[in-house]
Coordinates of C-alpha atoms and ligand atoms in Angstrom, one line a residue:
X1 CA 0.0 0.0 0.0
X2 CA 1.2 3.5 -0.8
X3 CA 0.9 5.1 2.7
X4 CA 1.5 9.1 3.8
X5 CA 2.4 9.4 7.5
X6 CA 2.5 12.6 9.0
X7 CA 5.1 12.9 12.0
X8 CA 7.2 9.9 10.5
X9 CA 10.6 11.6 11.8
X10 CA 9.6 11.4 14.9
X11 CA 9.8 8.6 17.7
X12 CA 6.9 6.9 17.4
X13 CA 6.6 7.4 13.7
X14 CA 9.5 6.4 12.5
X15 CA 9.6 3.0 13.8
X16 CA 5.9 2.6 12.8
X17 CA 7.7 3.6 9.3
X18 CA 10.5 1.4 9.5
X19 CA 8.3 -1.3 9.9
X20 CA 5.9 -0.4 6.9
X21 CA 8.9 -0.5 5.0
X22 CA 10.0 -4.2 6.2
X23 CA 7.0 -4.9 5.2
X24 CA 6.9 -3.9 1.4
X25 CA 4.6 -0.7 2.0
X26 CA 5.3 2.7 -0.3
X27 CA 6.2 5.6 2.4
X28 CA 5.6 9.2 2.1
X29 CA 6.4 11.1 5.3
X30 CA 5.4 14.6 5.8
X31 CA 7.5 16.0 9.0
X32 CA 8.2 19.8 9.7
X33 CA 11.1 18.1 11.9
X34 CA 10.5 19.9 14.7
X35 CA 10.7 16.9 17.1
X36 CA 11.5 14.7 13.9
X37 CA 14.9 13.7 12.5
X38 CA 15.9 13.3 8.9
X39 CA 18.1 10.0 10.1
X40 CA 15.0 8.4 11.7
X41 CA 13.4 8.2 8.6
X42 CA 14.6 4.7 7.2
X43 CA 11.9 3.9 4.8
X44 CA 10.7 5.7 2.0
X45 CA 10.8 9.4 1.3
X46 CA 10.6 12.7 3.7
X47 CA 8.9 15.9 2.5
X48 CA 9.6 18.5 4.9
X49 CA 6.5 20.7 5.4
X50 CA 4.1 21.9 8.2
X51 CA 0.5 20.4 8.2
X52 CA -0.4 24.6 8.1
X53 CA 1.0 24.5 4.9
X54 CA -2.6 24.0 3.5
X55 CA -0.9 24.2 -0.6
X56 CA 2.3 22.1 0.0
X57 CA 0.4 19.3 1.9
X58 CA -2.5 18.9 -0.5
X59 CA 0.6 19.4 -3.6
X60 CA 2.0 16.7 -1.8
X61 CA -1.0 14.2 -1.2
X62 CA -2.3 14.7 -4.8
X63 CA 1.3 13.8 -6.4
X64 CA 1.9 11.3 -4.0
X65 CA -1.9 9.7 -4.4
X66 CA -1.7 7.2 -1.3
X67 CA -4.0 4.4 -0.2
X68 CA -4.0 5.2 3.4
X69 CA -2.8 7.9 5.8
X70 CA -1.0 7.6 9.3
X71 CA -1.1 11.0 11.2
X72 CA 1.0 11.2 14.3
X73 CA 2.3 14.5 14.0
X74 CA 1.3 16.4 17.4
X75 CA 2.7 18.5 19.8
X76 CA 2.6 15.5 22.8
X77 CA 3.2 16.7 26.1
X78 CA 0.8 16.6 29.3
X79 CA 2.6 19.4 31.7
X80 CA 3.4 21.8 28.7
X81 CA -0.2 21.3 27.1
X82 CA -1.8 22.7 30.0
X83 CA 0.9 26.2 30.2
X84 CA 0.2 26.3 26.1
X85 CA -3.1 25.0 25.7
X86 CA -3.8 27.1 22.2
X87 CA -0.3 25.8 20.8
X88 CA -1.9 22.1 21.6
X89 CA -5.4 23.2 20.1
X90 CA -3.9 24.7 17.0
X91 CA -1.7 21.8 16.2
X92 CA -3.9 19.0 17.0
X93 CA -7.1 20.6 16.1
X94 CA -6.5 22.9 13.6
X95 CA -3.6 20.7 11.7
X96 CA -5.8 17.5 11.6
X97 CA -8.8 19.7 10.2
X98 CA -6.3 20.7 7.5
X99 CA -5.1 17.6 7.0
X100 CA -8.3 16.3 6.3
X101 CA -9.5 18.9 4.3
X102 CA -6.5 18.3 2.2
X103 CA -7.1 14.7 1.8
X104 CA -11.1 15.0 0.4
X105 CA -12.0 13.9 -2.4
X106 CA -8.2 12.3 -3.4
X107 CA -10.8 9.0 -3.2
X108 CA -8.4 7.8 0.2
X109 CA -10.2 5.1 2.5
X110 CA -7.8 4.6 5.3
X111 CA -7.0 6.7 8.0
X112 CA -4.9 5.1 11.6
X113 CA -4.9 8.3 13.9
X114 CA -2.8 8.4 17.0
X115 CA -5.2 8.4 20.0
X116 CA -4.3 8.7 23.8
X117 CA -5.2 7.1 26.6
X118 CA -5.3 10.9 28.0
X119 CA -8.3 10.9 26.4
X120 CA -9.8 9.1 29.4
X121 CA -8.9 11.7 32.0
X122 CA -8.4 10.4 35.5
X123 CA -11.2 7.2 34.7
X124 CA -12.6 5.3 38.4
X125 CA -11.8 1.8 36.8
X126 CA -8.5 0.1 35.7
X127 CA -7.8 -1.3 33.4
X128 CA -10.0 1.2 30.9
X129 CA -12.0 -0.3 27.9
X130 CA -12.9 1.5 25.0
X131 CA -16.3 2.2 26.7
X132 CA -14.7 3.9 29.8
X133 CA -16.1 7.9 29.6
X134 CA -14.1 10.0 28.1
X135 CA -13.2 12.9 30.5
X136 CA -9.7 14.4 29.6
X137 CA -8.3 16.3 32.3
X138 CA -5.4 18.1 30.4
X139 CA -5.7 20.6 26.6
X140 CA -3.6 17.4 25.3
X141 CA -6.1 15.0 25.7
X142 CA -9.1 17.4 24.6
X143 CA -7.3 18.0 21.5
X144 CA -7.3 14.4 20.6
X145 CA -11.2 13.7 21.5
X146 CA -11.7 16.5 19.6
X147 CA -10.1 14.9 16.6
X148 CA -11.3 11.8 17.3
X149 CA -14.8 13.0 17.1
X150 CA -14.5 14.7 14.2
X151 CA -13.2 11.4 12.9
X152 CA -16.6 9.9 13.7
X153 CA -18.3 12.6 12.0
X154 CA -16.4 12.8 8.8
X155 CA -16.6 8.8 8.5
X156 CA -20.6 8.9 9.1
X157 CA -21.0 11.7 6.2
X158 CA -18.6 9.8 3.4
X159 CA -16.4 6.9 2.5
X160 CA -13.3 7.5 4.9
X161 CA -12.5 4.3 7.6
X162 CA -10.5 5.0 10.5
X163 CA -8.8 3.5 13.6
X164 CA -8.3 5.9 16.4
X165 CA -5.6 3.7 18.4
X166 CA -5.4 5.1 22.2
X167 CA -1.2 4.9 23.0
X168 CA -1.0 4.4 26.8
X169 CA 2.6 5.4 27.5
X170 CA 4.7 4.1 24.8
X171 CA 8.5 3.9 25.5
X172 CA 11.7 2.1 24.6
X173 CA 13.5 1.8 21.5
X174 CA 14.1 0.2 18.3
X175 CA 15.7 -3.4 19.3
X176 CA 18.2 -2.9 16.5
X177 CA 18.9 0.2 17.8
X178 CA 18.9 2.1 14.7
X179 CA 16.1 5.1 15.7
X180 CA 14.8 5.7 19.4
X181 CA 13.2 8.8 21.2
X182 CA 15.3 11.7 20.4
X183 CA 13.9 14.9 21.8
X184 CA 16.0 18.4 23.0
X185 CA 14.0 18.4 26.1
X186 CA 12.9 15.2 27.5
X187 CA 9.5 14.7 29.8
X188 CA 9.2 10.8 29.7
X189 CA 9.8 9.2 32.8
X190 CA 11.9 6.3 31.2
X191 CA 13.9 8.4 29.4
X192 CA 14.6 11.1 32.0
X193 CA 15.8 8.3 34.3
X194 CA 18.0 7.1 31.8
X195 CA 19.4 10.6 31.0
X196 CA 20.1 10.9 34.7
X197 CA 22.2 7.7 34.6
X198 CA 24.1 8.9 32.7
X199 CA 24.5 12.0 34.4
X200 CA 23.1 14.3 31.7
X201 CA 20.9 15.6 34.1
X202 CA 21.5 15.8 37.7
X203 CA 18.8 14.2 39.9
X204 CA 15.2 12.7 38.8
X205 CA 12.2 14.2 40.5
X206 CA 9.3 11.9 41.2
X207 CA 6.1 14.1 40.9
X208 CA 3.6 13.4 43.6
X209 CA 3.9 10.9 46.1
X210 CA 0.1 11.0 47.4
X211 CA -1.6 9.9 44.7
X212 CA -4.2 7.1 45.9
X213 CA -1.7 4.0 44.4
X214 CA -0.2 1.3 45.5
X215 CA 3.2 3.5 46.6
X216 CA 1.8 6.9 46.2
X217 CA 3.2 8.0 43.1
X218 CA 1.7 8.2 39.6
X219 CA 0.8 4.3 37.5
X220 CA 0.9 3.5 34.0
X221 CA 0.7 1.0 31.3
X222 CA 4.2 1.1 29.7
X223 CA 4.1 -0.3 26.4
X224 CA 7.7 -1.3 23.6
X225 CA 7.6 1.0 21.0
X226 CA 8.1 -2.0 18.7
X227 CA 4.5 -3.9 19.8
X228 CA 2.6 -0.3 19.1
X229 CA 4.2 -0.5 16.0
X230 CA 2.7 -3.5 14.9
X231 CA -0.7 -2.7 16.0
X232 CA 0.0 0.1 13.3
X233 CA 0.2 -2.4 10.4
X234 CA -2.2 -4.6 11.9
X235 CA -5.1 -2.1 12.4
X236 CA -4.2 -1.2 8.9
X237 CA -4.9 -4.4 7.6
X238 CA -8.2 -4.6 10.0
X239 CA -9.4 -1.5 8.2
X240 CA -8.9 -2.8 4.7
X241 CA -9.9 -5.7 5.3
X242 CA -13.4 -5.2 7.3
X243 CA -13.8 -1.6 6.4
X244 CA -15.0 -0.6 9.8
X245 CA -14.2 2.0 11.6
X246 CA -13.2 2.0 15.4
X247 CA -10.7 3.0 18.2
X248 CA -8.8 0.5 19.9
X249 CA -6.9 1.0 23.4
X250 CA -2.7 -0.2 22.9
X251 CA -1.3 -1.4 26.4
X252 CA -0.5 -4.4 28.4
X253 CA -2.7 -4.4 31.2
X254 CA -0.9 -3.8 33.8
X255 CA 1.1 -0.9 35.4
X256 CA 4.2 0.5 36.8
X257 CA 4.6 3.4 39.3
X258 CA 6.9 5.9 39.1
X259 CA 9.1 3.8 41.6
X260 CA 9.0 0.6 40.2
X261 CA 10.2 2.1 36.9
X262 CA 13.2 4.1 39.1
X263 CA 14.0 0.8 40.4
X264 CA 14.2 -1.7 36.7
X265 CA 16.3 1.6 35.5
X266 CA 18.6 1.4 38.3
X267 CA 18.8 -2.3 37.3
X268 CA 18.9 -2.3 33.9
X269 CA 21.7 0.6 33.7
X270 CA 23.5 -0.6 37.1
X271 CA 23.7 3.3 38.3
X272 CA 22.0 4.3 41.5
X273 CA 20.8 7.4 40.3
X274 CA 19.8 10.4 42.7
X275 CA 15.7 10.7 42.7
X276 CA 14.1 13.7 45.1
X277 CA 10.8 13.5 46.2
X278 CA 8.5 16.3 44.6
X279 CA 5.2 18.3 43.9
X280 CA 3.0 17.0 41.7
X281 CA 3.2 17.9 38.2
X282 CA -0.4 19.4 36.5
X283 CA -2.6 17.5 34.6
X284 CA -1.0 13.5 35.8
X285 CA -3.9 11.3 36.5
X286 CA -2.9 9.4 39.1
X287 CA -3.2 5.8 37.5
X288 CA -3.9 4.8 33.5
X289 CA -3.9 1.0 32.4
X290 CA -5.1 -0.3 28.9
X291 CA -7.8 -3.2 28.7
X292 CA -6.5 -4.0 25.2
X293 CA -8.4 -6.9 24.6
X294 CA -10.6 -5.6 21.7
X295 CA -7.3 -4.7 19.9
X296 CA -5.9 -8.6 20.4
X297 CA -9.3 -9.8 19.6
X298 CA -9.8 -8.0 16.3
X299 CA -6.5 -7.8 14.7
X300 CA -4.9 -10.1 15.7
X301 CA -2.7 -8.1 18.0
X302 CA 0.0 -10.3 19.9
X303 CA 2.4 -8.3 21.6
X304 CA 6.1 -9.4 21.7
X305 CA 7.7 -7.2 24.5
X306 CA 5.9 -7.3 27.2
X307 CA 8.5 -6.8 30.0
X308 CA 9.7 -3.4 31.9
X309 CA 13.0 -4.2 32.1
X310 CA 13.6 -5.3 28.5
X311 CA 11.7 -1.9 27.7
X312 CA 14.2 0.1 29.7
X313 CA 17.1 -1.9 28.3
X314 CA 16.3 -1.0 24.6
X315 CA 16.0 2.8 25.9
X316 CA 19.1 2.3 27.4
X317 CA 21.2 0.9 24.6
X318 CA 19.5 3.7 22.5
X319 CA 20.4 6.9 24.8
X320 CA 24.2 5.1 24.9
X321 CA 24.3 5.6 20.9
X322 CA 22.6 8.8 21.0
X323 CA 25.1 10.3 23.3
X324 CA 28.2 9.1 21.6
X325 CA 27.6 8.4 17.8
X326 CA 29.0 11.3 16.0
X327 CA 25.6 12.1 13.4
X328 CA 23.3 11.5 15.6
X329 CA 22.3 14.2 17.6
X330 CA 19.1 15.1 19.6
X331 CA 17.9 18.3 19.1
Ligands
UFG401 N1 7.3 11.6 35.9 C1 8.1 11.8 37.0 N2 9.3 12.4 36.8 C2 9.7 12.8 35.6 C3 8.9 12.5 34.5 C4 7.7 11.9 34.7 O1 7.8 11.5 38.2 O2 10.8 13.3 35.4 C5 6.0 10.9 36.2 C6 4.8 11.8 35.7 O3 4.4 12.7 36.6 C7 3.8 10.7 35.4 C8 4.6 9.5 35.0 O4 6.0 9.7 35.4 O5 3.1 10.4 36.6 C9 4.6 9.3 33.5 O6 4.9 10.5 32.9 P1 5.4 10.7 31.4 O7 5.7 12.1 31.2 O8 6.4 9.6 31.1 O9 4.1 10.2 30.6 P2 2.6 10.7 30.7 O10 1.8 9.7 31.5 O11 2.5 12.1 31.3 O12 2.1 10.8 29.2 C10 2.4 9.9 28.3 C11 2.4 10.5 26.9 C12 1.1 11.0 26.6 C13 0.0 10.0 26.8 C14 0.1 9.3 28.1 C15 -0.9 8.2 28.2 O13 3.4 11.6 26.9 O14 1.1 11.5 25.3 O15 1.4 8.9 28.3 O16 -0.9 7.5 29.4 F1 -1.2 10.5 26.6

């Protein structure tokens, strides 16, 4: 299939178009590289352009003529979304409304649109179904309802099928250790422990220690990069071959807190990093993890690295190679 992925430099994207490309799929990926990296992209071809470039992008969907569309590209961060909330509106929102604009009547049929599981807010059960409320308690996860209901809409008024796939917190890196998260200022939990390791960063900080969890601090579903990779291809496939529409939850079913991921990194990279205990950071629900059973049961879905430590450890081997191969930088 002949597929255009918005956000395909980035971390997620790019292995999602690493593996498209394994797999004998035609790649267009439309990046403004802010995030992104012209290295990461290791399958197809990269036009650089902005999804507010309303004549390149529809230039660039009409020559290109694709079969499908994977959108990632998003501005992504909890804590900054809710100090910027009309940055996260006008680049979720707005960009995706462009980007479907842009795509009408070009006779595509596919859309896989990357979802959140922010999109459930701060939910009373765990693990969350699809049918959990949705309730976001941060601008990031608004935007993407937002999108995702506009989504419904567009695919109830004419022939467009979507999967809205809701990432719970995706982390790790490519096992080969080609492309991994590469970002100038780093949020993630797994990464910022690892950037601490290795003494790029002087202490961790654990935000909130009250939540009402297991240990006090924040839980999630932390899922391999590579598995919600696969449930790319595979709700592709789903899509073409049902041609129903739906949204689909991508975790394990199970969670971590903020201390038991401090402790598999101190494992995994043998350093006894410093942590400090402090405030909690805005717009963290205290405890997200993925019923992903619809997912398994529809596509197929059979995830491969299932196991924290193993997680970390690709991280780790990737934050090594980041910080000492010449070319590869993070910006
Ligand atoms: N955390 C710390 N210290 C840090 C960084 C994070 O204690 O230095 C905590 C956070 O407060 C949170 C947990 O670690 O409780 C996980 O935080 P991340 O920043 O790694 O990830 P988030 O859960 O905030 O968000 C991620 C993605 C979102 C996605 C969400 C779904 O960034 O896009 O997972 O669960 F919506």
């Amino acid at each position: 299939m002949k597929v255009f992925v918005t956000g395909g430099a980035g971390y997620i994207g790019s292995h999602v178009v690493k593996l498209l490309g394994r797999h004998g799929h035609n790649v267009l990926v439309y990046d403004n590289l802010s995030t992104g990296h012209e290295w990461a992209v290791l399958a197809g071809r990269l036009v650089r352009g902005d999804l507010n470039d309303c004549q390149l992008l529809r230039d660039t969907l009409k020559d290109y003529q694709p079969d499908a569309v994977m959108h990632f590209a998003a501005s992504i961060e909890v804590e900054e979304s809710t100090r910027e909330p009309l940055t996260y509106y006008r680049n979720n929102v707005v960009n995706s409304i462009n980007l479907l604009e842009a795509i009408t009547g070009l006779g595509i049929e596919y859309f896989i649109y990357s979802s959140t599981a922010a999109a459930y807010g701060a939910p009373d059960t765990s693990p969350v179904d699809e049918n959990t409320p949705l309730n976001p308690i941060n601008p990031y996860g608004t935007t993407k309802v937002m999108v995702e209901k506009i989504l419904q809409d567009i695919a109830a008024s004419r022939d467009l099928k979507y999967i809205a796939l809701r990432y719970f917190n995706v982390a790790g890196a490519d096992p080969d250790c080609e492309i991994g998260q590469a970002y100038s200022h780093a949020t993630h939990l797994i990464t910022r422990a690892l950037k601490t390791a290795q003494g790029s960063q002087g202490r961790l900080s654990v935000f909130g220690t009250d939540y009402p969890t297991r240990d006090g601090t924040c839980v999630r579903d932390y899922i391999h990069v590579a598995d919600l990779s696969s449930a790319h291809l595979l709700a592709l496939m789903y899509l073409r071959q049902s041609g129903l529409s739906d949204i689909m939850n991508c975790g394990y079913g199970h969670g971590f807190s903020v201390l038991d991921v401090i402790n598999v990194a101190k494992n995994v990279t043998g350093v006894d990093f410093p942590v400090e205990l402090a405030e909690r950071r805005p717009g963290d629900p205290p405890e997200l993890v993925a019923d992903s059973s619809k997912l398994e049961r529809l596509t197929g879905w059979t995830p491969l690295h299932d196991d924290l430590p193993f997680i970390i450890e690709t991280a780790w081997n990737w934050e090594k190679k980041l910080s000492g191969k010449v070319g590869i930088t993070d910006k």
